[in-house]
GROMACS .gro file of N, CA and C in nm:
model
  159
    1UNK      N    1  -0.291  -1.242  -0.373
    1UNK     CA    2  -0.390  -1.157  -0.438
    1UNK      C    3  -0.345  -1.012  -0.425
    2UNK      N    4  -0.344  -0.942  -0.534
    2UNK     CA    5  -0.299  -0.803  -0.537
    2UNK      C    6  -0.416  -0.708  -0.514
    3UNK      N    7  -0.391  -0.604  -0.438
    3UNK     CA    8  -0.492  -0.501  -0.412
    3UNK      C    9  -0.439  -0.367  -0.461
    4UNK      N   10  -0.529  -0.284  -0.513
    4UNK     CA   11  -0.491  -0.149  -0.553
    4UNK      C   12  -0.506  -0.056  -0.433
    5UNK      N   13  -0.451   0.062  -0.447
    5UNK     CA   14  -0.445   0.157  -0.337
    5UNK      C   15  -0.583   0.195  -0.283
    6UNK      N   16  -0.683   0.203  -0.368
    6UNK     CA   17  -0.819   0.236  -0.321
    6UNK      C   18  -0.869   0.134  -0.220
    7UNK      N   19  -0.851   0.007  -0.253
    7UNK     CA   20  -0.897  -0.100  -0.165
    7UNK      C   21  -0.818  -0.102  -0.034
    8UNK      N   22  -0.687  -0.083  -0.044
    8UNK     CA   23  -0.603  -0.082   0.076
    8UNK      C   24  -0.640   0.035   0.166
    9UNK      N   25  -0.668   0.147   0.107
    9UNK     CA   26  -0.709   0.265   0.185
    9UNK      C   27  -0.838   0.238   0.261
   10UNK      N   28  -0.934   0.178   0.195
   10UNK     CA   29  -1.062   0.147   0.260
   10UNK      C   30  -1.045   0.042   0.370
   11UNK      N   31  -0.965  -0.060   0.344
   11UNK     CA   32  -0.945  -0.167   0.443
   11UNK      C   33  -0.870  -0.119   0.567
   12UNK      N   34  -0.772  -0.031   0.546
   12UNK     CA   35  -0.685   0.009   0.656
   12UNK      C   36  -0.729   0.138   0.725
   13UNK      N   37  -0.810   0.219   0.656
   13UNK     CA   38  -0.847   0.349   0.712
   13UNK      C   39  -0.739   0.454   0.694
   14UNK      N   40  -0.639   0.424   0.614
   14UNK     CA   41  -0.529   0.516   0.586
   14UNK      C   42  -0.556   0.583   0.451
   15UNK      N   43  -0.533   0.713   0.444
   15UNK     CA   44  -0.562   0.784   0.319
   15UNK      C   45  -0.469   0.737   0.207
   16UNK      N   46  -0.514   0.754   0.084
   16UNK     CA   47  -0.433   0.717  -0.031
   16UNK      C   48  -0.304   0.799  -0.032
   17UNK      N   49  -0.313   0.924   0.006
   17UNK     CA   50  -0.196   1.012   0.008
   17UNK      C   51  -0.091   0.961   0.108
   18UNK      N   52  -0.135   0.913   0.223
   18UNK     CA   53  -0.042   0.858   0.322
   18UNK      C   54   0.024   0.732   0.268
   19UNK      N   55  -0.052   0.647   0.202
   19UNK     CA   56   0.005   0.526   0.143
   19UNK      C   57   0.108   0.562   0.034
   20UNK      N   58   0.078   0.664  -0.045
   20UNK     CA   59   0.173   0.711  -0.146
   20UNK      C   60   0.300   0.763  -0.080
   21UNK      N   61   0.284   0.836   0.030
   21UNK     CA   62   0.398   0.889   0.104
   21UNK      C   63   0.485   0.775   0.156
   22UNK      N   64   0.424   0.673   0.215
   22UNK     CA   65   0.498   0.558   0.265
   22UNK      C   66   0.580   0.494   0.153
   23UNK      N   67   0.521   0.482   0.035
   23UNK     CA   68   0.591   0.423  -0.079
   23UNK      C   69   0.704   0.515  -0.124
   24UNK      N   70   0.676   0.643  -0.141
   24UNK     CA   71   0.777   0.738  -0.190
   24UNK      C   72   0.897   0.746  -0.097
   25UNK      N   73   0.874   0.736   0.033
   25UNK     CA   74   0.981   0.747   0.132
   25UNK      C   75   1.050   0.613   0.159
   26UNK      N   76   1.001   0.505   0.100
   26UNK     CA   77   1.062   0.374   0.118
   26UNK      C   78   1.020   0.305   0.247
   27UNK      N   79   0.921   0.361   0.316
   27UNK     CA   80   0.871   0.301   0.440
   27UNK      C   81   0.794   0.173   0.409
   28UNK      N   82   0.718   0.178   0.303
   28UNK     CA   83   0.635   0.065   0.261
   28UNK      C   84   0.643   0.051   0.109
   29UNK      N   85   0.755  -0.002   0.058
   29UNK     CA   86   0.768  -0.014  -0.087
   29UNK      C   87   0.668  -0.115  -0.143
   30UNK      N   88   0.610  -0.080  -0.255
   30UNK     CA   89   0.511  -0.166  -0.319
   30UNK      C   90   0.551  -0.193  -0.464
   31UNK      N   91   0.492  -0.295  -0.519
   31UNK     CA   92   0.515  -0.328  -0.660
   31UNK      C   93   0.429  -0.236  -0.747
   32UNK      N   94   0.463  -0.230  -0.873
   32UNK     CA   95   0.387  -0.149  -0.969
   32UNK      C   96   0.339  -0.236  -1.084
   33UNK      N   97   0.219  -0.205  -1.131
   33UNK     CA   98   0.164  -0.275  -1.248
   33UNK      C   99   0.225  -0.215  -1.374
   34UNK      N  100   0.194  -0.274  -1.487
   34UNK     CA  101   0.241  -0.220  -1.615
   34UNK      C  102   0.189  -0.079  -1.637
   35UNK      N  103   0.072  -0.049  -1.580
   35UNK     CA  104   0.013   0.084  -1.593
   35UNK      C  105   0.057   0.177  -1.480
   36UNK      N  106   0.155   0.133  -1.401
   36UNK     CA  107   0.214   0.210  -1.291
   36UNK      C  108   0.122   0.226  -1.170
   37UNK      N  109   0.024   0.138  -1.156
   37UNK     CA  110  -0.059   0.138  -1.036
   37UNK      C  111   0.019   0.074  -0.922
   38UNK      N  112   0.002   0.126  -0.802
   38UNK     CA  113   0.062   0.062  -0.685
   38UNK      C  114  -0.019  -0.063  -0.653
   39UNK      N  115   0.053  -0.174  -0.628
   39UNK     CA  116  -0.011  -0.301  -0.598
   39UNK      C  117   0.039  -0.354  -0.465
   40UNK      N  118  -0.053  -0.396  -0.382
   40UNK     CA  119  -0.022  -0.442  -0.247
   40UNK      C  120  -0.055  -0.591  -0.237
   41UNK      N  121   0.041  -0.669  -0.191
   41UNK     CA  122   0.016  -0.812  -0.169
   41UNK      C  123   0.001  -0.836  -0.019
   42UNK      N  124  -0.014  -0.962   0.019
   42UNK     CA  125  -0.036  -0.995   0.161
   42UNK      C  126   0.082  -0.954   0.248
   43UNK      N  127   0.205  -0.971   0.198
   43UNK     CA  128   0.323  -0.932   0.276
   43UNK      C  129   0.325  -0.781   0.300
   44UNK      N  130   0.292  -0.705   0.198
   44UNK     CA  131   0.289  -0.559   0.212
   44UNK      C  132   0.180  -0.517   0.309
   45UNK      N  133   0.068  -0.585   0.305
   45UNK     CA  134  -0.040  -0.554   0.399
   45UNK      C  135   0.004  -0.582   0.543
   46UNK      N  136   0.078  -0.692   0.563
   46UNK     CA  137   0.130  -0.724   0.697
   46UNK      C  138   0.222  -0.611   0.746
   47UNK      N  139   0.309  -0.562   0.658
   47UNK     CA  140   0.399  -0.452   0.694
   47UNK      C  141   0.320  -0.326   0.728
   48UNK      N  142   0.214  -0.301   0.653
   48UNK     CA  143   0.131  -0.184   0.680
   48UNK      C  144   0.068  -0.195   0.818
   49UNK      N  145   0.016  -0.312   0.853
   49UNK     CA  146  -0.044  -0.329   0.985
   49UNK      C  147   0.061  -0.310   1.095
   50UNK      N  148   0.185  -0.355   1.070
   50UNK     CA  149   0.291  -0.334   1.168
   50UNK      C  150   0.320  -0.185   1.187
   51UNK      N  151   0.323  -0.111   1.078
   51UNK     CA  152   0.346   0.033   1.085
   51UNK      C  153   0.235   0.100   1.164
   52UNK      N  154   0.112   0.059   1.138
   52UNK     CA  155  -0.003   0.123   1.204
   52UNK      C  156  -0.013   0.084   1.350
   53UNK      N  157   0.036  -0.034   1.384
   53UNK     CA  158   0.027  -0.080   1.521
   53UNK      C  159   0.113   0.003   1.609
   0.00000   0.00000   0.00000
């Protein structure tokens, strides 16, 4: 199941800007939709929790 950045931000407590930074720097690469939205799957969420831990 894919999540957009708003939902990931609310679930993780990490700001959208920080998530964008992680993606831009290659720390947490994410997939993009046809409309260029960042999409997070379960594997990406696991990596995010590892980063935050």
